mmCIF file of C-alpha atoms and ligand atoms in Angstrom:
data_model
loop_
_atom_site.group_PDB
_atom_site.id
_atom_site.type_symbol
_atom_site.label_atom_id
_atom_site.label_comp_id
_atom_site.label_asym_id
_atom_site.label_seq_id
_atom_site.Cartn_x
_atom_site.Cartn_y
_atom_site.Cartn_z
ATOM 1 C CA MET A 1 -13.336 23.265 -0.498
ATOM 2 C CA SER A 2 -12.906 26.490 1.471
ATOM 3 C CA ASP A 3 -10.858 26.764 4.654
ATOM 4 C CA ARG A 4 -14.124 27.323 6.543
ATOM 5 C CA GLN A 5 -15.544 24.010 5.286
ATOM 6 C CA LEU A 6 -12.308 22.315 6.340
ATOM 7 C CA SER A 7 -12.240 23.984 9.762
ATOM 8 C CA GLY A 8 -12.639 20.532 11.387
ATOM 9 C CA GLN A 9 -9.080 19.686 10.359
ATOM 10 C CA THR A 10 -7.223 22.690 11.796
ATOM 11 C CA LEU A 11 -4.865 22.412 14.736
ATOM 12 C CA SER A 12 -7.008 24.740 16.877
ATOM 13 C CA TYR A 13 -10.226 22.825 16.144
ATOM 14 C CA LEU A 14 -8.743 19.371 16.629
ATOM 15 C CA SER A 15 -6.859 20.218 19.817
ATOM 16 C CA SER A 16 -9.837 21.932 21.440
ATOM 17 C CA LYS A 17 -12.216 19.158 20.331
ATOM 18 C CA PHE A 18 -9.882 16.517 21.765
ATOM 19 C CA ARG A 19 -9.645 18.469 25.050
ATOM 20 C CA GLU A 20 -13.442 18.796 25.200
ATOM 21 C CA VAL A 21 -13.959 15.048 24.671
ATOM 22 C CA GLY A 22 -11.012 14.199 26.959
ATOM 23 C CA ILE A 23 -8.845 12.325 24.439
ATOM 24 C CA ARG A 24 -5.302 12.588 23.073
ATOM 25 C CA PRO A 25 -3.851 11.428 19.763
ATOM 26 C CA LYS A 26 -2.725 7.814 20.124
ATOM 27 C CA THR A 27 0.744 6.967 18.857
ATOM 28 C CA LYS A 28 -0.074 3.255 18.718
ATOM 29 C CA TYR A 29 -2.680 3.973 16.024
ATOM 30 C CA GLY A 30 -0.446 6.358 14.048
ATOM 31 C CA GLN A 31 -2.750 9.289 14.796
ATOM 32 C CA ASN A 32 -0.992 12.143 13.013
ATOM 33 C CA PHE A 33 -3.664 14.392 11.572
ATOM 34 C CA LEU A 34 -2.961 16.246 8.331
ATOM 35 C CA ILE A 35 -3.548 19.857 9.419
ATOM 36 C CA ASP A 36 -2.010 21.629 6.420
ATOM 37 C CA LEU A 37 -5.180 22.308 4.461
ATOM 38 C CA ASN A 38 -3.375 22.927 1.158
ATOM 39 C CA LEU A 39 -1.740 19.516 1.419
ATOM 40 C CA LEU A 40 -5.035 17.919 2.412
ATOM 41 C CA ARG A 41 -6.546 19.429 -0.747
ATOM 42 C CA LEU A 42 -3.591 18.154 -2.780
ATOM 43 C CA LEU A 43 -4.123 14.617 -1.432
ATOM 44 C CA PHE A 44 -7.787 14.883 -2.351
ATOM 45 C CA SER A 45 -7.306 16.433 -5.809
ATOM 46 C CA SER A 46 -4.582 13.911 -6.741
ATOM 47 C CA ALA A 47 -7.220 11.182 -6.577
ATOM 48 C CA GLN A 48 -9.546 12.985 -9.038
ATOM 49 C CA VAL A 49 -12.578 11.523 -7.320
ATOM 50 C CA GLY A 50 -15.757 11.581 -9.377
ATOM 51 C CA PRO A 51 -19.327 10.241 -9.383
ATOM 52 C CA ASP A 52 -18.253 6.779 -10.634
ATOM 53 C CA ASP A 53 -15.822 6.174 -7.802
ATOM 54 C CA VAL A 54 -16.248 3.924 -4.807
ATOM 55 C CA VAL A 55 -13.658 5.185 -2.345
ATOM 56 C CA LEU A 56 -12.144 3.299 0.551
ATOM 57 C CA GLU A 57 -10.556 5.422 3.263
ATOM 58 C CA ILE A 58 -8.548 3.621 5.908
ATOM 59 C CA GLY A 59 -8.094 5.643 9.074
ATOM 60 C CA GLY A 60 -10.910 8.165 8.705
ATOM 61 C CA GLY A 61 -10.008 10.012 11.937
ATOM 62 C CA THR A 62 -12.583 12.711 12.685
ATOM 63 C CA GLY A 63 -13.917 12.547 9.136
ATOM 64 C CA SER A 64 -12.553 15.658 7.348
ATOM 65 C CA LEU A 65 -11.096 13.903 4.309
ATOM 66 C CA THR A 66 -14.147 11.625 4.384
ATOM 67 C CA THR A 67 -16.411 14.678 3.992
ATOM 68 C CA MET A 68 -14.406 15.910 0.991
ATOM 69 C CA LEU A 69 -14.551 12.462 -0.624
ATOM 70 C CA ALA A 70 -18.285 12.130 0.026
ATOM 71 C CA GLY A 71 -18.874 15.405 -1.813
ATOM 72 C CA LYS A 72 -17.662 13.845 -5.085
ATOM 73 C CA ALA A 73 -17.777 10.030 -4.915
ATOM 74 C CA ALA A 74 -20.591 7.574 -5.567
ATOM 75 C CA HIS A 75 -19.885 6.037 -2.185
ATOM 76 C CA VAL A 76 -17.248 6.222 0.552
ATOM 77 C CA ILE A 77 -16.375 3.433 2.968
ATOM 78 C CA SER A 78 -14.355 4.891 5.813
ATOM 79 C CA VAL A 79 -12.748 2.569 8.335
ATOM 80 C CA GLU A 80 -11.555 3.716 11.758
ATOM 81 C CA ILE A 81 -10.169 1.542 14.555
ATOM 82 C CA ASP A 82 -10.547 4.090 17.352
ATOM 83 C CA ASP A 83 -13.983 4.167 18.938
ATOM 84 C CA GLN A 84 -13.754 7.813 20.067
ATOM 85 C CA LEU A 85 -12.667 9.096 16.666
ATOM 86 C CA TYR A 86 -15.328 6.962 15.019
ATOM 87 C CA GLN A 87 -17.950 8.701 17.161
ATOM 88 C CA LEU A 88 -16.622 12.151 16.242
ATOM 89 C CA ALA A 89 -16.703 11.167 12.547
ATOM 90 C CA GLN A 90 -20.277 9.922 12.932
ATOM 91 C CA GLU A 91 -21.319 13.346 14.220
ATOM 92 C CA SER A 92 -19.615 15.239 11.414
ATOM 93 C CA LEU A 93 -20.913 12.906 8.680
ATOM 94 C CA ALA A 94 -24.498 12.585 9.906
ATOM 95 C CA ASN A 95 -25.841 14.432 6.861
ATOM 96 C CA HIS A 96 -24.111 12.289 4.238
ATOM 97 C CA ASN A 97 -26.053 9.310 2.952
ATOM 98 C CA ASN A 98 -23.277 8.051 0.648
ATOM 99 C CA VAL A 99 -20.861 7.215 3.467
ATOM 100 C CA THR A 100 -20.499 3.933 5.325
ATOM 101 C CA LEU A 101 -18.493 4.377 8.523
ATOM 102 C CA VAL A 102 -16.978 1.165 9.797
ATOM 103 C CA ARG A 103 -15.448 0.892 13.244
ATOM 104 C CA GLN A 104 -12.908 -1.905 13.060
ATOM 105 C CA ASP A 105 -9.288 -2.820 12.428
ATOM 106 C CA ALA A 106 -8.780 -2.574 8.657
ATOM 107 C CA LEU A 107 -6.407 -5.515 8.837
ATOM 108 C CA LYS A 108 -7.180 -9.120 9.596
ATOM 109 C CA ASN A 109 -4.294 -11.116 11.100
ATOM 110 C CA LYS A 110 -1.952 -8.096 10.791
ATOM 111 C CA ASN A 111 -1.311 -8.444 7.069
ATOM 112 C CA ARG A 112 -4.529 -8.910 5.117
ATOM 113 C CA VAL A 113 -7.122 -6.272 4.458
ATOM 114 C CA SER A 114 -10.208 -7.469 6.278
ATOM 115 C CA PRO A 115 -12.490 -9.374 3.855
ATOM 116 C CA SER A 116 -15.591 -7.711 5.345
ATOM 117 C CA ILE A 117 -14.263 -4.310 4.234
ATOM 118 C CA LEU A 118 -13.625 -5.550 0.712
ATOM 119 C CA GLU A 119 -17.125 -7.015 0.747
ATOM 120 C CA GLN A 120 -18.485 -3.525 1.467
ATOM 121 C CA VAL A 121 -16.488 -2.132 -1.465
ATOM 122 C CA ARG A 122 -17.703 -4.940 -3.732
ATOM 123 C CA SER A 123 -21.332 -4.331 -2.795
ATOM 124 C CA HIS A 124 -21.091 -0.734 -4.054
ATOM 125 C CA LEU A 125 -19.364 -1.758 -7.295
ATOM 126 C CA GLU A 126 -21.786 -4.555 -8.151
ATOM 127 C CA GLY A 127 -24.359 -3.717 -10.783
ATOM 128 C CA HIS A 128 -22.400 -0.577 -11.805
ATOM 129 C CA PRO A 129 -19.809 -1.608 -14.412
ATOM 130 C CA GLU A 130 -18.754 2.032 -14.833
ATOM 131 C CA ARG A 131 -17.656 2.309 -11.192
ATOM 132 C CA LYS A 132 -14.043 2.214 -10.090
ATOM 133 C CA PHE A 133 -12.528 1.394 -6.743
ATOM 134 C CA LYS A 134 -10.034 3.894 -5.283
ATOM 135 C CA LEU A 135 -8.166 3.976 -1.995
ATOM 136 C CA VAL A 136 -7.682 7.530 -0.734
ATOM 137 C CA SER A 137 -6.221 7.841 2.756
ATOM 138 C CA ASN A 138 -3.856 9.512 5.118
ATOM 139 C CA LEU A 139 -2.683 6.081 6.200
ATOM 140 C CA PRO A 140 -1.448 5.186 9.689
ATOM 141 C CA TYR A 141 2.301 4.575 9.254
ATOM 142 C CA ASN A 142 2.411 1.192 10.956
ATOM 143 C CA VAL A 143 -0.090 -0.495 8.637
ATOM 144 C CA ALA A 144 0.651 1.286 5.346
ATOM 145 C CA THR A 145 2.774 -1.487 3.784
ATOM 146 C CA PRO A 146 0.365 -4.383 4.438
ATOM 147 C CA ILE A 147 -2.603 -2.321 3.289
ATOM 148 C CA ILE A 148 -1.063 -1.146 0.025
ATOM 149 C CA SER A 149 0.665 -4.366 -0.927
ATOM 150 C CA ASN A 150 -2.231 -6.614 0.086
ATOM 151 C CA LEU A 151 -4.845 -4.618 -1.757
ATOM 152 C CA LEU A 152 -2.949 -5.754 -4.852
ATOM 153 C CA THR A 153 -3.551 -9.400 -3.974
ATOM 154 C CA GLN A 154 -7.262 -9.293 -3.221
ATOM 155 C CA GLU A 155 -10.396 -8.650 -5.261
ATOM 156 C CA PRO A 156 -11.715 -6.097 -5.988
ATOM 157 C CA LEU A 157 -8.471 -4.482 -7.100
ATOM 158 C CA PRO A 158 -8.045 -0.743 -6.629
ATOM 159 C CA HIS A 159 -7.828 1.166 -9.887
ATOM 160 C CA LEU A 160 -5.946 3.943 -8.032
ATOM 161 C CA MET A 161 -4.426 4.484 -4.582
ATOM 162 C CA VAL A 162 -3.577 7.987 -3.385
ATOM 163 C CA VAL A 163 -2.141 7.898 0.102
ATOM 164 C CA THR A 164 0.130 9.687 2.519
ATOM 165 C CA ILE A 165 2.808 7.371 3.832
ATOM 166 C CA GLN A 166 6.323 7.623 5.241
ATOM 167 C CA ARG A 167 8.658 9.182 2.681
ATOM 168 C CA GLU A 168 11.054 6.284 3.085
ATOM 169 C CA LEU A 169 8.339 3.800 2.137
ATOM 170 C CA GLY A 170 7.417 5.832 -0.952
ATOM 171 C CA GLU A 171 11.069 5.881 -1.964
ATOM 172 C CA ARG A 172 11.300 2.112 -1.622
ATOM 173 C CA MET A 173 8.273 1.750 -3.897
ATOM 174 C CA ILE A 174 9.834 3.777 -6.725
ATOM 175 C CA ALA A 175 13.451 2.598 -6.267
ATOM 176 C CA LYS A 176 15.474 1.373 -9.249
ATOM 177 C CA PRO A 177 17.919 -1.583 -9.335
ATOM 178 C CA SER A 178 21.341 -1.208 -7.687
ATOM 179 C CA THR A 179 20.155 1.511 -5.313
ATOM 180 C CA LYS A 180 19.924 1.165 -1.542
ATOM 181 C CA ASP A 181 16.100 1.385 -1.523
ATOM 182 C CA TYR A 182 15.509 -1.294 -4.178
ATOM 183 C CA SER A 183 13.719 -4.196 -2.541
ATOM 184 C CA ALA A 184 11.077 -6.877 -2.993
ATOM 185 C CA LEU A 185 8.502 -4.125 -2.426
ATOM 186 C CA SER A 186 9.895 -2.060 -5.353
ATOM 187 C CA ILE A 187 9.459 -5.055 -7.660
ATOM 188 C CA TRP A 188 6.027 -5.932 -6.287
ATOM 189 C CA MET A 189 4.738 -2.401 -6.863
ATOM 190 C CA GLN A 190 6.442 -1.661 -10.173
ATOM 191 C CA CYS A 191 5.549 -4.988 -11.801
ATOM 192 C CA GLN A 192 1.865 -4.115 -11.751
ATOM 193 C CA THR A 193 1.424 -0.379 -11.110
ATOM 194 C CA GLU A 194 2.806 3.053 -11.910
ATOM 195 C CA VAL A 195 4.026 4.684 -8.705
ATOM 196 C CA GLU A 196 4.613 8.404 -8.417
ATOM 197 C CA ILE A 197 5.583 10.606 -5.471
ATOM 198 C CA VAL A 198 3.298 13.615 -5.745
ATOM 199 C CA ARG A 199 4.768 15.654 -2.878
ATOM 200 C CA ILE A 200 7.075 15.287 0.106
ATOM 201 C CA LEU A 201 5.373 16.478 3.299
ATOM 202 C CA PRO A 202 7.326 17.930 6.248
ATOM 203 C CA PRO A 203 6.521 16.749 9.806
ATOM 204 C CA SER A 204 4.961 20.196 10.440
ATOM 205 C CA ALA A 205 2.061 19.299 8.104
ATOM 206 C CA PHE A 206 0.732 16.996 10.835
ATOM 207 C CA TRP A 207 -0.518 17.198 14.413
ATOM 208 C CA PRO A 208 1.151 15.808 16.402
ATOM 209 C CA GLN A 209 4.328 16.018 14.307
ATOM 210 C CA PRO A 210 5.799 12.639 13.342
ATOM 211 C CA LYS A 211 9.569 12.148 13.597
ATOM 212 C CA VAL A 212 9.971 11.571 9.871
ATOM 213 C CA GLU A 213 8.924 13.083 6.568
ATOM 214 C CA SER A 214 5.912 11.790 4.668
ATOM 215 C CA ALA A 215 4.915 11.655 1.027
ATOM 216 C CA ILE A 216 1.709 11.767 -0.970
ATOM 217 C CA VAL A 217 2.010 8.812 -3.327
ATOM 218 C CA ARG A 218 -0.174 8.015 -6.330
ATOM 219 C CA ILE A 219 -0.295 4.367 -7.411
ATOM 220 C CA THR A 220 -2.136 3.516 -10.629
ATOM 221 C CA LEU A 221 -2.912 -0.103 -11.457
ATOM 222 C CA ASP A 222 -1.551 -1.243 -14.843
ATOM 223 C CA PRO A 223 -3.692 -4.231 -15.924
ATOM 224 C CA GLU A 224 -1.408 -5.006 -18.900
ATOM 225 C CA LYS A 225 1.723 -5.280 -16.777
ATOM 226 C CA ARG A 226 -0.220 -7.371 -14.300
ATOM 227 C CA ALA A 227 -1.526 -9.746 -16.948
ATOM 228 C CA ALA A 228 2.042 -10.339 -18.204
ATOM 229 C CA ILE A 229 2.883 -12.169 -14.951
ATOM 230 C CA PRO A 230 1.083 -15.516 -14.971
ATOM 231 C CA ASP A 231 1.144 -16.337 -11.246
ATOM 232 C CA LEU A 232 1.656 -13.113 -9.424
ATOM 233 C CA ALA A 233 1.310 -14.498 -5.887
ATOM 234 C CA ASN A 234 4.072 -17.092 -6.427
ATOM 235 C CA PHE A 235 6.261 -14.528 -8.145
ATOM 236 C CA HIS A 236 5.837 -12.277 -5.094
ATOM 237 C CA GLU A 237 6.946 -15.067 -2.748
ATOM 238 C CA PHE A 238 9.891 -15.869 -5.031
ATOM 239 C CA VAL A 239 11.067 -12.237 -5.074
ATOM 240 C CA ARG A 240 10.754 -11.994 -1.286
ATOM 241 C CA SER A 241 12.953 -15.091 -0.944
ATOM 242 C CA MET A 242 15.545 -13.652 -3.324
ATOM 243 C CA PHE A 243 15.800 -10.487 -1.197
ATOM 244 C CA PHE A 244 15.669 -12.362 2.117
ATOM 245 C CA HIS A 245 19.365 -11.792 2.851
ATOM 246 C CA ARG A 246 19.905 -8.663 0.859
ATOM 247 C CA ARG A 247 23.694 -8.775 0.732
ATOM 248 C CA LYS A 248 23.972 -12.497 -0.059
ATOM 249 C CA PHE A 249 24.595 -13.755 -3.567
ATOM 250 C CA LEU A 250 21.466 -14.718 -5.468
ATOM 251 C CA ARG A 251 23.022 -18.145 -6.006
ATOM 252 C CA ASN A 252 22.758 -18.852 -2.256
ATOM 253 C CA GLU A 253 19.166 -17.642 -2.109
ATOM 254 C CA LEU A 254 18.235 -19.916 -5.024
ATOM 255 C CA LEU A 255 19.981 -22.838 -3.346
ATOM 256 C CA SER A 256 18.107 -22.341 -0.121
ATOM 257 C CA LEU A 257 14.723 -21.832 -1.848
ATOM 258 C CA TYR A 258 15.107 -24.959 -3.987
ATOM 259 C CA LYS A 259 17.229 -26.968 -1.538
ATOM 260 C CA LYS A 260 15.162 -30.122 -1.819
ATOM 261 C CA LYS A 261 14.644 -29.757 -5.554
ATOM 262 C CA MET A 262 17.927 -28.677 -7.150
ATOM 263 C CA SER A 263 21.646 -29.287 -6.885
ATOM 264 C CA LYS A 264 24.342 -26.590 -6.974
ATOM 265 C CA ASP A 265 24.988 -27.517 -10.599
ATOM 266 C CA ASP A 266 21.323 -26.986 -11.479
ATOM 267 C CA VAL A 267 21.399 -23.515 -9.901
ATOM 268 C CA ASP A 268 24.654 -22.690 -11.701
ATOM 269 C CA ASP A 269 23.056 -23.820 -14.981
ATOM 270 C CA ILE A 270 20.185 -21.392 -14.455
ATOM 271 C CA LEU A 271 22.535 -18.473 -13.821
ATOM 272 C CA THR A 272 24.651 -19.378 -16.854
ATOM 273 C CA THR A 273 21.570 -19.675 -19.097
ATOM 274 C CA LEU A 274 20.528 -16.169 -18.051
ATOM 275 C CA GLU A 275 24.101 -14.851 -18.368
ATOM 276 C CA HIS A 276 24.335 -13.792 -14.732
ATOM 277 C CA PRO A 277 27.681 -14.107 -12.929
ATOM 278 C CA ALA A 278 27.765 -16.381 -9.857
ATOM 279 C CA THR A 279 28.250 -13.258 -7.744
ATOM 280 C CA VAL A 280 25.065 -11.471 -8.847
ATOM 281 C CA ARG A 281 22.784 -10.127 -6.070
ATOM 282 C CA ALA A 282 18.994 -9.727 -6.159
ATOM 283 C CA GLU A 283 19.304 -5.941 -5.922
ATOM 284 C CA GLU A 284 21.088 -5.837 -9.314
ATOM 285 C CA LEU A 285 18.266 -7.431 -11.307
ATOM 286 C CA THR A 286 15.618 -5.432 -13.155
ATOM 287 C CA ILE A 287 12.008 -6.554 -12.863
ATOM 288 C CA GLU A 288 12.228 -8.234 -16.283
ATOM 289 C CA GLN A 289 15.399 -10.090 -15.260
ATOM 290 C CA MET A 290 13.792 -11.187 -11.994
ATOM 291 C CA LEU A 291 10.761 -12.444 -13.904
ATOM 292 C CA ASP A 292 12.989 -14.374 -16.348
ATOM 293 C CA LEU A 293 14.862 -15.887 -13.419
ATOM 294 C CA TYR A 294 11.595 -16.916 -11.776
ATOM 295 C CA GLN A 295 10.269 -18.550 -14.923
ATOM 296 C CA VAL A 296 13.508 -20.395 -15.752
ATOM 297 C CA ALA A 297 13.944 -21.584 -12.126
ATOM 298 C CA GLU A 298 10.356 -22.801 -11.831
ATOM 299 C CA ALA A 299 10.578 -24.605 -15.186
ATOM 300 C CA LYS A 300 13.823 -26.278 -14.064
ATOM 301 C CA ALA A 301 12.278 -27.332 -10.735
ATOM 302 C CA ASP A 302 9.278 -28.831 -12.575
ATOM 303 C CA GLN A 303 11.499 -30.598 -15.104
ATOM 304 C CA LEU A 304 13.634 -32.126 -12.314
ATOM 305 C CA ALA A 305 10.572 -33.205 -10.338
ATOM 306 C CA ASN A 306 9.066 -34.874 -13.446
ATOM 307 C CA SER A 307 12.278 -36.666 -14.347
ATOM 308 C CA GLN A 308 12.572 -38.014 -10.782
ATOM 309 C CA GLY A 309 8.985 -38.941 -10.305
HETATM 310 N N1 SAM B 1 -7.914 10.826 8.297
HETATM 311 C C1 SAM B 1 -7.269 11.601 9.334
HETATM 312 C C2 SAM B 1 -6.422 12.678 8.696
HETATM 313 O O1 SAM B 1 -6.383 12.722 7.472
HETATM 314 O O2 SAM B 1 -5.814 13.452 9.377
HETATM 315 C C3 SAM B 1 -6.460 10.702 10.275
HETATM 316 C C4 SAM B 1 -5.273 9.991 9.658
HETATM 317 S S1 SAM B 1 -4.219 9.281 10.871
HETATM 318 C C5 SAM B 1 -2.664 9.334 10.031
HETATM 319 C C6 SAM B 1 -4.529 7.554 10.758
HETATM 320 C C7 SAM B 1 -5.884 7.102 11.289
HETATM 321 O O3 SAM B 1 -5.950 5.664 11.137
HETATM 322 C C8 SAM B 1 -6.133 7.347 12.768
HETATM 323 O O4 SAM B 1 -7.393 7.937 12.916
HETATM 324 C C9 SAM B 1 -6.087 5.958 13.417
HETATM 325 O O5 SAM B 1 -6.892 5.830 14.548
HETATM 326 C C10 SAM B 1 -6.551 5.073 12.276
HETATM 327 N N2 SAM B 1 -6.045 3.674 12.320
HETATM 328 C C11 SAM B 1 -4.859 3.230 12.796
HETATM 329 N N3 SAM B 1 -4.719 1.911 12.621
HETATM 330 C C12 SAM B 1 -5.856 1.487 12.008
HETATM 331 C C13 SAM B 1 -6.321 0.230 11.567
HETATM 332 N N4 SAM B 1 -5.571 -0.877 11.725
HETATM 333 N N5 SAM B 1 -7.541 0.149 11.000
HETATM 334 C C14 SAM B 1 -8.299 1.280 10.838
HETATM 335 N N6 SAM B 1 -7.919 2.505 11.247
HETATM 336 C C15 SAM B 1 -6.715 2.633 11.808
#
């Protein structure tokens, strides 16, 4: 796309349009518009959108990225919470018949992607087995984590997510064991996807400038990795409990998670079986070790419950 076609996303256009309509970017909605056109193109090209793709965009803003996506995708569902921006997007997308603009909060109850939005995605996938679902968005910072991590719990699953998020969040997603960024989120993402930081973006790429750096992140679903974990939702909860007090020994976290089900000796048995010292912390375990721990602990809890009941 030429700079002229993207003129709706320049600082001069956006600021004069906002003045004309009498609005200002709203911090509470994370309204930081990506005004560096090269980086906007990089976000777009990293998603390799094609005619078999059904694309979800969360936080469509005035509709510039939406227009780029609509030029290539089978269908685009663009969700925007802000009524005034939604109206501006409606004007700029009037000529596109493969775009559904939705004015609503993308999240239901603060941490689940709204089922009505996923229903829209599903309706454009149904009857087209060749189609793939992709999330491509310059995400509002405050809802990026729930959107990305919850899309991995709900059907339909995104084949690919290419998003701009806070750099720090991207670094937590790719972090390795025994580093300061390694967390339950690192395990959740890496146990079922490939995560890659495509580019770090300076605050000056946005209007208004955020206080922190951002990153374009590409997340590709790995169905094989996902299938290797039998009950992903429970595993997720288990990992979150193990990281609940990051600096505490894993032994204490296991004791508090299974307090009604296991004794200290049972927990010590589990750690000995897996050859972990009593002083091991969650942040030291690889994903495979965490999965082994989960399976051994759950089997022990079941065995104890059966022998008692
Ligand atoms: N797409 C534009 C761009 O690329 O510059 C705007 C991106 S801006 C970082 C995030 C957008 O998400 C804003 O337009 C904001 O109003 C919208 N937004 C914030 N919270 C939202 C939510 N919970 N649901 C839907 N849209 C939201």
